[in-house]
Each structure stands twice: as structure tokens, then as C-alpha cells.
PDB file of C-alpha atoms in Angstrom:
ATOM      1  CA  UNK A 199      26.285   0.768  -3.821  1.00  0.00           C
ATOM      2  CA  UNK A 200      25.025  -2.666  -4.867  1.00  0.00           C
ATOM      3  CA  UNK A 201      21.345  -2.540  -5.744  1.00  0.00           C
ATOM      4  CA  UNK A 202      18.984  -4.590  -3.595  1.00  0.00           C
ATOM      5  CA  UNK A 203      16.176  -6.644  -5.093  1.00  0.00           C
ATOM      6  CA  UNK A 204      13.414  -5.207  -2.903  1.00  0.00           C
ATOM      7  CA  UNK A 205      12.919  -2.141  -0.706  1.00  0.00           C
ATOM      8  CA  UNK A 206      10.210  -2.617   1.932  1.00  0.00           C
ATOM      9  CA  UNK A 207       9.109   0.854   3.029  1.00  0.00           C
ATOM     10  CA  UNK A 208       7.364   1.366   6.364  1.00  0.00           C
ATOM     11  CA  UNK A 209       5.811   4.702   7.317  1.00  0.00           C
ATOM     12  CA  UNK A 210       4.940   5.350  10.958  1.00  0.00           C
ATOM     13  CA  UNK A 211       3.929   8.083  13.367  1.00  0.00           C
ATOM     14  CA  UNK A 212       3.343   7.479  17.084  1.00  0.00           C
ATOM     15  CA  UNK A 213       2.529   3.782  16.629  1.00  0.00           C
ATOM     16  CA  UNK A 214       5.252   1.932  18.528  1.00  0.00           C
ATOM     17  CA  UNK A 215       3.284  -1.276  19.169  1.00  0.00           C
ATOM     18  CA  UNK A 216       2.069  -1.508  15.566  1.00  0.00           C
ATOM     19  CA  UNK A 217       5.575  -0.840  14.237  1.00  0.00           C
ATOM     20  CA  UNK A 218       6.973  -3.571  16.485  1.00  0.00           C
ATOM     21  CA  UNK A 219       4.595  -6.129  14.931  1.00  0.00           C
ATOM     22  CA  UNK A 220       5.391  -4.962  11.411  1.00  0.00           C
ATOM     23  CA  UNK A 221       9.179  -4.945  11.779  1.00  0.00           C
ATOM     24  CA  UNK A 222       9.179  -8.316  13.562  1.00  0.00           C
ATOM     25  CA  UNK A 223       7.283  -9.708  10.564  1.00  0.00           C
ATOM     26  CA  UNK A 224       9.593  -8.081   7.997  1.00  0.00           C
ATOM     27  CA  UNK A 225      12.778  -9.154   9.754  1.00  0.00           C
ATOM     28  CA  UNK A 226      11.581 -12.758   9.962  1.00  0.00           C
ATOM     29  CA  UNK A 227      11.478 -12.742   6.139  1.00  0.00           C
ATOM     30  CA  UNK A 228      14.415 -10.444   5.408  1.00  0.00           C
ATOM     31  CA  UNK A 229      17.316 -11.661   3.251  1.00  0.00           C
ATOM     32  CA  UNK A 230      20.456  -9.858   2.010  1.00  0.00           C
ATOM     33  CA  UNK A 231      18.510  -8.917  -1.150  1.00  0.00           C
ATOM     34  CA  UNK A 232      15.887  -7.028   0.865  1.00  0.00           C
ATOM     35  CA  UNK A 233      16.326  -3.631   2.487  1.00  0.00           C
ATOM     36  CA  UNK A 234      14.079  -2.226   5.195  1.00  0.00           C
ATOM     37  CA  UNK A 235      13.330   1.506   5.129  1.00  0.00           C
ATOM     38  CA  UNK A 236      11.459   3.219   7.969  1.00  0.00           C
ATOM     39  CA  UNK A 237      10.153   6.780   7.674  1.00  0.00           C
ATOM     40  CA  UNK A 238       8.976   8.140  11.028  1.00  0.00           C
ATOM     41  CA  UNK A 239       7.186  11.464  11.294  1.00  0.00           C
ATOM     42  CA  UNK A 240       8.984  12.516  14.479  1.00  0.00           C
ATOM     43  CA  UNK A 241       7.188  10.222  16.943  1.00  0.00           C
ATOM     44  CA  UNK A 242       7.267  10.872  20.696  1.00  0.00           C
ATOM     45  CA  UNK A 243       5.772   7.598  21.995  1.00  0.00           C
ATOM     46  CA  UNK A 244       8.691   5.157  21.896  1.00  0.00           C
ATOM     47  CA  UNK A 245       8.552   4.502  18.155  1.00  0.00           C
ATOM     48  CA  UNK A 246      12.117   5.728  17.718  1.00  0.00           C
ATOM     49  CA  UNK A 247      13.349   3.178  20.268  1.00  0.00           C
ATOM     50  CA  UNK A 248      11.658   0.379  18.287  1.00  0.00           C
ATOM     51  CA  UNK A 249      13.380   1.603  15.121  1.00  0.00           C
ATOM     52  CA  UNK A 250      16.782   1.747  16.807  1.00  0.00           C
ATOM     53  CA  UNK A 251      16.359  -1.785  18.139  1.00  0.00           C
ATOM     54  CA  UNK A 252      15.683  -3.233  14.673  1.00  0.00           C
ATOM     55  CA  UNK A 253      18.250  -0.958  12.969  1.00  0.00           C
ATOM     56  CA  UNK A 254      16.728  -0.870   9.465  1.00  0.00           C
ATOM     57  CA  UNK A 255      18.970  -0.276   6.461  1.00  0.00           C
ATOM     58  CA  UNK A 256      17.745   3.307   6.251  1.00  0.00           C
ATOM     59  CA  UNK A 257      15.584   5.295   8.606  1.00  0.00           C
ATOM     60  CA  UNK A 258      14.737   8.863   9.462  1.00  0.00           C
ATOM     61  CA  UNK A 259      12.690  10.417  12.262  1.00  0.00           C
ATOM     62  CA  UNK A 260      11.573  13.954  11.458  1.00  0.00           C
ATOM     63  CA  UNK A 261       8.426  15.976  10.910  1.00  0.00           C
ATOM     64  CA  UNK A 262       6.781  15.605   7.539  1.00  0.00           C
ATOM     65  CA  UNK A 263       3.773  16.975   5.686  1.00  0.00           C
ATOM     66  CA  UNK A 264       1.569  13.936   6.104  1.00  0.00           C
ATOM     67  CA  UNK A 265       1.403  10.307   5.047  1.00  0.00           C
ATOM     68  CA  UNK A 266       2.151  10.764   1.358  1.00  0.00           C
ATOM     69  CA  UNK A 267       5.071  13.113   1.982  1.00  0.00           C
ATOM     70  CA  UNK A 268       6.543  10.392   4.216  1.00  0.00           C
ATOM     71  CA  UNK A 269       5.934   7.766   1.525  1.00  0.00           C
ATOM     72  CA  UNK A 270       7.701   9.984  -1.013  1.00  0.00           C
ATOM     73  CA  UNK A 271      10.717  10.099   1.291  1.00  0.00           C
ATOM     74  CA  UNK A 272      10.683   6.312   1.294  1.00  0.00           C
ATOM     75  CA  UNK A 273      10.605   6.141  -2.509  1.00  0.00           C
ATOM     76  CA  UNK A 274      13.480   8.603  -2.776  1.00  0.00           C
ATOM     77  CA  UNK A 275      15.562   6.630  -0.265  1.00  0.00           C
ATOM     78  CA  UNK A 276      14.886   3.237  -1.866  1.00  0.00           C
ATOM     79  CA  UNK A 277      17.793   1.344  -3.415  1.00  0.00           C
ATOM     80  CA  UNK A 278      15.784  -1.713  -4.430  1.00  0.00           C
ATOM     81  CA  UNK A 279      14.750  -2.758  -7.914  1.00  0.00           C
ATOM     82  CA  UNK A 280      11.212  -3.039  -6.506  1.00  0.00           C
ATOM     83  CA  UNK A 281       9.383  -1.112  -3.777  1.00  0.00           C
ATOM     84  CA  UNK A 282       6.695  -2.442  -1.443  1.00  0.00           C
ATOM     85  CA  UNK A 283       4.845  -0.334   1.142  1.00  0.00           C
ATOM     86  CA  UNK A 284       4.186  -2.239   4.367  1.00  0.00           C
ATOM     87  CA  UNK A 285       3.230   0.454   6.837  1.00  0.00           C
ATOM     88  CA  UNK A 286       3.039   0.277  10.639  1.00  0.00           C
ATOM     89  CA  UNK A 287       0.379  -2.247  11.665  1.00  0.00           C
ATOM     90  CA  UNK A 288       0.509  -4.095   8.337  1.00  0.00           C
ATOM     91  CA  UNK A 289       2.349  -7.354   7.681  1.00  0.00           C
ATOM     92  CA  UNK A 290       3.602  -9.494   4.837  1.00  0.00           C
ATOM     93  CA  UNK A 291       1.542 -12.674   4.518  1.00  0.00           C
ATOM     94  CA  UNK A 292       3.344 -14.363   1.612  1.00  0.00           C
ATOM     95  CA  UNK A 293       6.572 -13.334  -0.116  1.00  0.00           C
ATOM     96  CA  UNK A 294       6.388 -13.574  -3.924  1.00  0.00           C
ATOM     97  CA  UNK A 295       9.154 -14.479  -6.339  1.00  0.00           C
ATOM     98  CA  UNK A 296      10.196 -11.239  -8.030  1.00  0.00           C
ATOM     99  CA  UNK A 297      11.745 -11.813 -11.427  1.00  0.00           C
ATOM    100  CA  UNK A 298      11.431  -9.197 -14.159  1.00  0.00           C
ATOM    101  CA  UNK A 299       7.831  -7.940 -14.307  1.00  0.00           C
ATOM    102  CA  UNK A 300       7.078  -4.258 -13.783  1.00  0.00           C
ATOM    103  CA  UNK A 301       4.319  -4.915 -11.232  1.00  0.00           C
ATOM    104  CA  UNK A 302       3.289  -7.830  -9.008  1.00  0.00           C
ATOM    105  CA  UNK A 303      -0.062  -7.848  -7.209  1.00  0.00           C
ATOM    106  CA  UNK A 304      -2.102 -10.177  -5.022  1.00  0.00           C
ATOM    107  CA  UNK A 305      -4.817 -10.601  -2.408  1.00  0.00           C
ATOM    108  CA  UNK A 306      -5.054  -8.843   0.954  1.00  0.00           C
ATOM    109  CA  UNK A 307      -6.095 -10.279   4.311  1.00  0.00           C
ATOM    110  CA  UNK A 308      -7.849  -7.741   6.550  1.00  0.00           C
ATOM    111  CA  UNK A 309      -6.987  -7.732  10.265  1.00  0.00           C
ATOM    112  CA  UNK A 310      -8.008  -5.693  13.276  1.00  0.00           C
ATOM    113  CA  UNK A 311      -5.432  -3.449  14.967  1.00  0.00           C
ATOM    114  CA  UNK A 312      -4.317  -6.387  17.155  1.00  0.00           C
ATOM    115  CA  UNK A 313      -3.537  -8.487  14.087  1.00  0.00           C
ATOM    116  CA  UNK A 314      -6.511 -10.881  14.296  1.00  0.00           C
ATOM    117  CA  UNK A 315      -7.643 -12.089  10.859  1.00  0.00           C
ATOM    118  CA  UNK A 316     -11.083 -10.864   9.719  1.00  0.00           C
ATOM    119  CA  UNK A 317     -11.128 -12.148   6.133  1.00  0.00           C
ATOM    120  CA  UNK A 318     -10.040 -11.241   2.620  1.00  0.00           C
ATOM    121  CA  UNK A 319     -10.937  -7.886   1.106  1.00  0.00           C
ATOM    122  CA  UNK A 320     -14.493  -7.941  -0.205  1.00  0.00           C
ATOM    123  CA  UNK A 321     -13.418  -6.558  -3.595  1.00  0.00           C
ATOM    124  CA  UNK A 322     -12.340  -9.438  -5.798  1.00  0.00           C
ATOM    125  CA  UNK A 323      -9.126  -9.035  -7.716  1.00  0.00           C
ATOM    126  CA  UNK A 324      -9.361  -9.026 -11.489  1.00  0.00           C
ATOM    127  CA  UNK A 325      -7.339 -11.813 -13.060  1.00  0.00           C
ATOM    128  CA  UNK A 326      -5.649  -9.244 -15.287  1.00  0.00           C
ATOM    129  CA  UNK A 327      -5.028  -5.804 -13.773  1.00  0.00           C
ATOM    130  CA  UNK A 328      -4.682  -2.651 -15.893  1.00  0.00           C
ATOM    131  CA  UNK A 329      -5.072   1.042 -15.163  1.00  0.00           C
ATOM    132  CA  UNK A 330      -8.642   0.800 -16.469  1.00  0.00           C
ATOM    133  CA  UNK A 331      -9.480  -1.772 -13.776  1.00  0.00           C
ATOM    134  CA  UNK A 332      -9.669   0.966 -11.133  1.00  0.00           C
ATOM    135  CA  UNK A 333     -12.531   2.882 -12.749  1.00  0.00           C
ATOM    136  CA  UNK A 334     -14.931   1.479 -10.139  1.00  0.00           C
ATOM    137  CA  UNK A 335     -12.553   1.811  -7.197  1.00  0.00           C
ATOM    138  CA  UNK A 336      -9.452   0.428  -5.536  1.00  0.00           C
ATOM    139  CA  UNK A 337      -9.710  -3.163  -6.763  1.00  0.00           C
ATOM    140  CA  UNK A 338      -6.196  -3.927  -5.519  1.00  0.00           C
ATOM    141  CA  UNK A 339      -4.979  -3.043  -2.049  1.00  0.00           C
ATOM    142  CA  UNK A 340      -1.999  -0.717  -1.967  1.00  0.00           C
ATOM    143  CA  UNK A 341      -0.217  -3.076   0.471  1.00  0.00           C
ATOM    144  CA  UNK A 342      -0.437  -5.937  -2.040  1.00  0.00           C
ATOM    145  CA  UNK A 343       1.075  -3.994  -4.926  1.00  0.00           C
ATOM    146  CA  UNK A 344       4.798  -4.264  -5.655  1.00  0.00           C
ATOM    147  CA  UNK A 345       6.213  -2.001  -8.346  1.00  0.00           C
ATOM    148  CA  UNK A 346       9.513  -1.585 -10.150  1.00  0.00           C
ATOM    149  CA  UNK A 347      11.194   1.463  -8.629  1.00  0.00           C
ATOM    150  CA  UNK A 348      12.070   3.096 -11.941  1.00  0.00           C
ATOM    151  CA  UNK A 349       8.434   3.407 -13.038  1.00  0.00           C
ATOM    152  CA  UNK A 350       7.043   4.552  -9.667  1.00  0.00           C
ATOM    153  CA  UNK A 351       6.114   8.249  -9.515  1.00  0.00           C
ATOM    154  CA  UNK A 352       6.072  10.276  -6.328  1.00  0.00           C
ATOM    155  CA  UNK A 353       2.698  10.697  -4.628  1.00  0.00           C
ATOM    156  CA  UNK A 354       0.688  13.781  -5.522  1.00  0.00           C
ATOM    157  CA  UNK A 355       0.695  15.897  -2.348  1.00  0.00           C
ATOM    158  CA  UNK A 356      -2.381  17.771  -3.551  1.00  0.00           C
ATOM    159  CA  UNK A 357      -4.321  14.852  -2.020  1.00  0.00           C
ATOM    160  CA  UNK A 358      -4.240  14.110   1.714  1.00  0.00           C
ATOM    161  CA  UNK A 359      -6.320  10.927   1.851  1.00  0.00           C
ATOM    162  CA  UNK A 360      -6.605   9.232  -1.548  1.00  0.00           C
ATOM    163  CA  UNK A 361      -3.301   9.855  -3.353  1.00  0.00           C
ATOM    164  CA  UNK A 362      -2.675   6.102  -3.287  1.00  0.00           C
ATOM    165  CA  UNK A 363      -5.354   5.375  -5.907  1.00  0.00           C
ATOM    166  CA  UNK A 364      -3.873   7.939  -8.310  1.00  0.00           C
ATOM    167  CA  UNK A 365      -0.401   6.489  -7.657  1.00  0.00           C
ATOM    168  CA  UNK A 366      -1.534   2.929  -8.410  1.00  0.00           C
ATOM    169  CA  UNK A 367      -3.280   4.054 -11.618  1.00  0.00           C
ATOM    170  CA  UNK A 368      -0.159   5.890 -12.779  1.00  0.00           C
ATOM    171  CA  UNK A 369       2.085   2.920 -11.995  1.00  0.00           C
ATOM    172  CA  UNK A 370      -0.233   0.708 -14.051  1.00  0.00           C
ATOM    173  CA  UNK A 371      -0.254   3.218 -16.910  1.00  0.00           C
ATOM    174  CA  UNK A 372       3.553   3.068 -17.039  1.00  0.00           C
ATOM    175  CA  UNK A 373       3.876  -0.706 -16.674  1.00  0.00           C
ATOM    176  CA  UNK A 374       4.459  -3.020 -19.619  1.00  0.00           C
ATOM    177  CA  UNK A 375       4.290  -6.302 -17.699  1.00  0.00           C
ATOM    178  CA  UNK A 376       1.967  -7.013 -14.759  1.00  0.00           C
ATOM    179  CA  UNK A 377       1.712 -10.323 -12.918  1.00  0.00           C
ATOM    180  CA  UNK A 378      -1.051 -11.673 -10.704  1.00  0.00           C
ATOM    181  CA  UNK A 379       0.845 -13.682  -8.082  1.00  0.00           C
ATOM    182  CA  UNK A 380      -2.332 -15.524  -6.935  1.00  0.00           C
ATOM    183  CA  UNK A 381      -0.941 -15.137  -3.409  1.00  0.00           C
ATOM    184  CA  UNK A 382      -2.184 -13.346  -0.304  1.00  0.00           C
ATOM    185  CA  UNK A 383       0.632 -10.810  -0.205  1.00  0.00           C
ATOM    186  CA  UNK A 384      -0.270  -8.640   2.769  1.00  0.00           C
ATOM    187  CA  UNK A 385      -2.227  -8.293   5.976  1.00  0.00           C
ATOM    188  CA  UNK A 386      -3.780  -4.845   6.186  1.00  0.00           C
ATOM    189  CA  UNK A 387      -4.735  -3.428   9.579  1.00  0.00           C
ATOM    190  CA  UNK A 388      -8.178  -1.844   9.255  1.00  0.00           C
ATOM    191  CA  UNK A 389      -8.477   1.684  10.594  1.00  0.00           C
ATOM    192  CA  UNK A 390      -5.984   3.669   8.529  1.00  0.00           C
ATOM    193  CA  UNK A 391      -6.155   7.272   7.352  1.00  0.00           C
ATOM    194  CA  UNK A 392      -8.769   6.711   4.638  1.00  0.00           C
ATOM    195  CA  UNK A 393     -11.118   4.955   7.104  1.00  0.00           C
ATOM    196  CA  UNK A 394     -10.854   7.695   9.741  1.00  0.00           C
ATOM    197  CA  UNK A 395     -11.462  10.419   7.126  1.00  0.00           C
ATOM    198  CA  UNK A 396     -13.848   8.514   4.895  1.00  0.00           C
ATOM    199  CA  UNK A 397     -15.829  11.383   3.389  1.00  0.00           C
ATOM    200  CA  UNK A 398     -12.789  13.513   2.604  1.00  0.00           C
ATOM    201  CA  UNK A 399     -11.208  10.430   1.058  1.00  0.00           C
ATOM    202  CA  UNK A 400     -14.270   9.764  -1.115  1.00  0.00           C
ATOM    203  CA  UNK A 401     -14.324  13.369  -2.353  1.00  0.00           C
ATOM    204  CA  UNK A 402     -10.662  13.159  -3.325  1.00  0.00           C
ATOM    205  CA  UNK A 403     -11.163   9.796  -4.963  1.00  0.00           C
ATOM    206  CA  UNK A 404     -14.022  11.184  -7.052  1.00  0.00           C
ATOM    207  CA  UNK A 405     -11.789  14.019  -8.333  1.00  0.00           C
ATOM    208  CA  UNK A 406      -9.063  11.533  -9.256  1.00  0.00           C
ATOM    209  CA  UNK A 407     -11.454   9.181 -11.048  1.00  0.00           C
ATOM    210  CA  UNK A 408     -13.060  11.956 -13.084  1.00  0.00           C
ATOM    211  CA  UNK A 409      -9.620  13.284 -14.059  1.00  0.00           C
ATOM    212  CA  UNK A 410      -8.453   9.815 -15.134  1.00  0.00           C
ATOM    213  CA  UNK A 411     -11.589   8.303 -16.668  1.00  0.00           C
ATOM    214  CA  UNK A 412     -13.933  11.198 -17.415  1.00  0.00           C
ATOM    215  CA  UNK A 413     -17.173  12.233 -15.710  1.00  0.00           C
ATOM    216  CA  UNK A 414     -19.690   9.973 -17.479  1.00  0.00           C
ATOM    217  CA  UNK A 415     -17.510   6.862 -17.332  1.00  0.00           C
ATOM    218  CA  UNK A 416     -16.946   7.424 -13.615  1.00  0.00           C
ATOM    219  CA  UNK A 417     -20.655   7.947 -12.903  1.00  0.00           C
ATOM    220  CA  UNK A 418     -21.612   4.830 -14.866  1.00  0.00           C
ATOM    221  CA  UNK A 419     -19.008   2.698 -13.112  1.00  0.00           C
ATOM    222  CA  UNK A 420     -20.138   3.844  -9.669  1.00  0.00           C
ATOM    223  CA  UNK A 421     -23.891   3.312 -10.092  1.00  0.00           C
ATOM    224  CA  UNK A 422     -23.524  -0.445  -9.688  1.00  0.00           C
ATOM    225  CA  UNK A 423     -21.083   0.014  -6.827  1.00  0.00           C
ATOM    226  CA  UNK A 424     -23.475   2.263  -4.877  1.00  0.00           C
ATOM    227  CA  UNK A 425     -26.491  -0.013  -5.456  1.00  0.00           C
ATOM    228  CA  UNK A 426     -24.614  -3.174  -4.478  1.00  0.00           C
ATOM    229  CA  UNK A 427     -22.867  -1.783  -1.404  1.00  0.00           C
ATOM    230  CA  UNK A 428     -25.743  -2.239   1.130  1.00  0.00           C
ATOM    231  CA  UNK A 429     -25.940  -5.924   0.198  1.00  0.00           C
ATOM    232  CA  UNK A 430     -22.228  -6.638  -0.053  1.00  0.00           C
ATOM    233  CA  UNK A 431     -20.115  -8.481   2.485  1.00  0.00           C
ATOM    234  CA  UNK A 432     -17.316  -6.608   4.211  1.00  0.00           C
ATOM    235  CA  UNK A 433     -14.897  -9.538   3.966  1.00  0.00           C
ATOM    236  CA  UNK A 434     -14.478 -12.792   2.050  1.00  0.00           C
ATOM    237  CA  UNK A 435     -13.267 -16.025   3.587  1.00  0.00           C
ATOM    238  CA  UNK A 436     -10.106 -17.757   2.407  1.00  0.00           C
ATOM    239  CA  UNK A 437     -10.597 -20.970   0.434  1.00  0.00           C
TER     240      UNK A 437
END
């Protein structure tokens, strides 16, 4: 099988309307070098009919063990040199040129569940991203992070809500070359799993950060974050 340049992986469960918006966006940008992969958790609301209408390059509709199990299925099915997670409700804002870096990253535009733009993520991207950059939190949005397939690990299913931060850190640890695209890569629909289960997500994130950076480094990095949060803006405006 000829390898594709990019695998766009979309995970969905009982979100037919959101999936419709996402696949319409992906297919408007799709070229022969891009494959679309849809992993559905056995939806019963019409999601399967949306999938069949778009006929992605690979899809499956079956029960899974949660979001990260579904995302692992997407990684395992991917034939692309690079993988990009654009889940149901999310959209691609700008398509980058993928050449030979291990990782490409960019800005994220936050939307509501109807797709209306709210602003850029409040966290500013570092100009140069490394695994150490995440000591104070998820400075790059998962949906604006494109990684070479061969260095991407599977998600750690020990975590239900925050496995994405560990995954991003481990991708960055393995990467030799990382490029800031200076583009708004994705539109992220607010209201995902980590928002709905915020406290469980924060507890998991704390465990991950301590394991990766150590207790005292994690505490020090989060003091400023906690103090600044009440005064911070939720979104930034595009320039």
C-alpha cells in the first residue's frame, strides 16, 4: 500500500451533527495525499449514516473503552507519514506544509459547539516547543499538534481524561525536529471530555506532571498559574 502523507483521525460517539461539520471541513481540504480515518464508538444516533455518506478511507463503528482507546485504534489504522487528530466538532482552520520535521504545531481558535468563533486559546504558544514547555500545563492544543507517525506512542489507558498531555510530552521527548508553523491550525469546540470532567482531569494531569517533571518543579511551575488564573482572559483575539 502506498503511504499517504497525512492521516486525519476523527473520533466520535453519538455526535452526528458535530461529525457532519468536521467531515465537511476535512473533505473540503482533502487531497490524494491525505487519508481520513473515523473511529466511532458504536453510535446509535445517526452518526454511522454520516460516516457512510462521506465514506472515509478507513472507518470502524464498535464499542471501545473510552476516548483514548478509540484514538489508539486510529493511530494503529493510520497509513500516513503524519497523524493529526481532528475529532467530532473540531475543524481544520489552516493546512500547513508538511515536509520533513518530526512535529508541526500552531495556534488554536476556540469555538462554541455550533462552530461560532470565540477567540484564540488564552495560553500563548512558546516560539520554540520542547517537552519541558509543558511543565506549567498544556501550552499547545492537542488539535494543533501534528506528529510523525513513527514516533507517536499509543495513549496510556491508565488515564481517562488527561492522557493527551502525557502523549504530547512523550512525542516531544522523541522528536528531533519541531516546527512552529505560525498558523492557526485548528478550531476546537469547547466542551469536550476534559471540560465536563474538570476535577478528575486536573487530578490526572497532576500525576502526569509530577511523574515527568518531579514534585517540586511541578509545584513551582503551578504557583504562578494558580495566582494568575483569576485575572486571566479566557480567550485572545486574532491580530
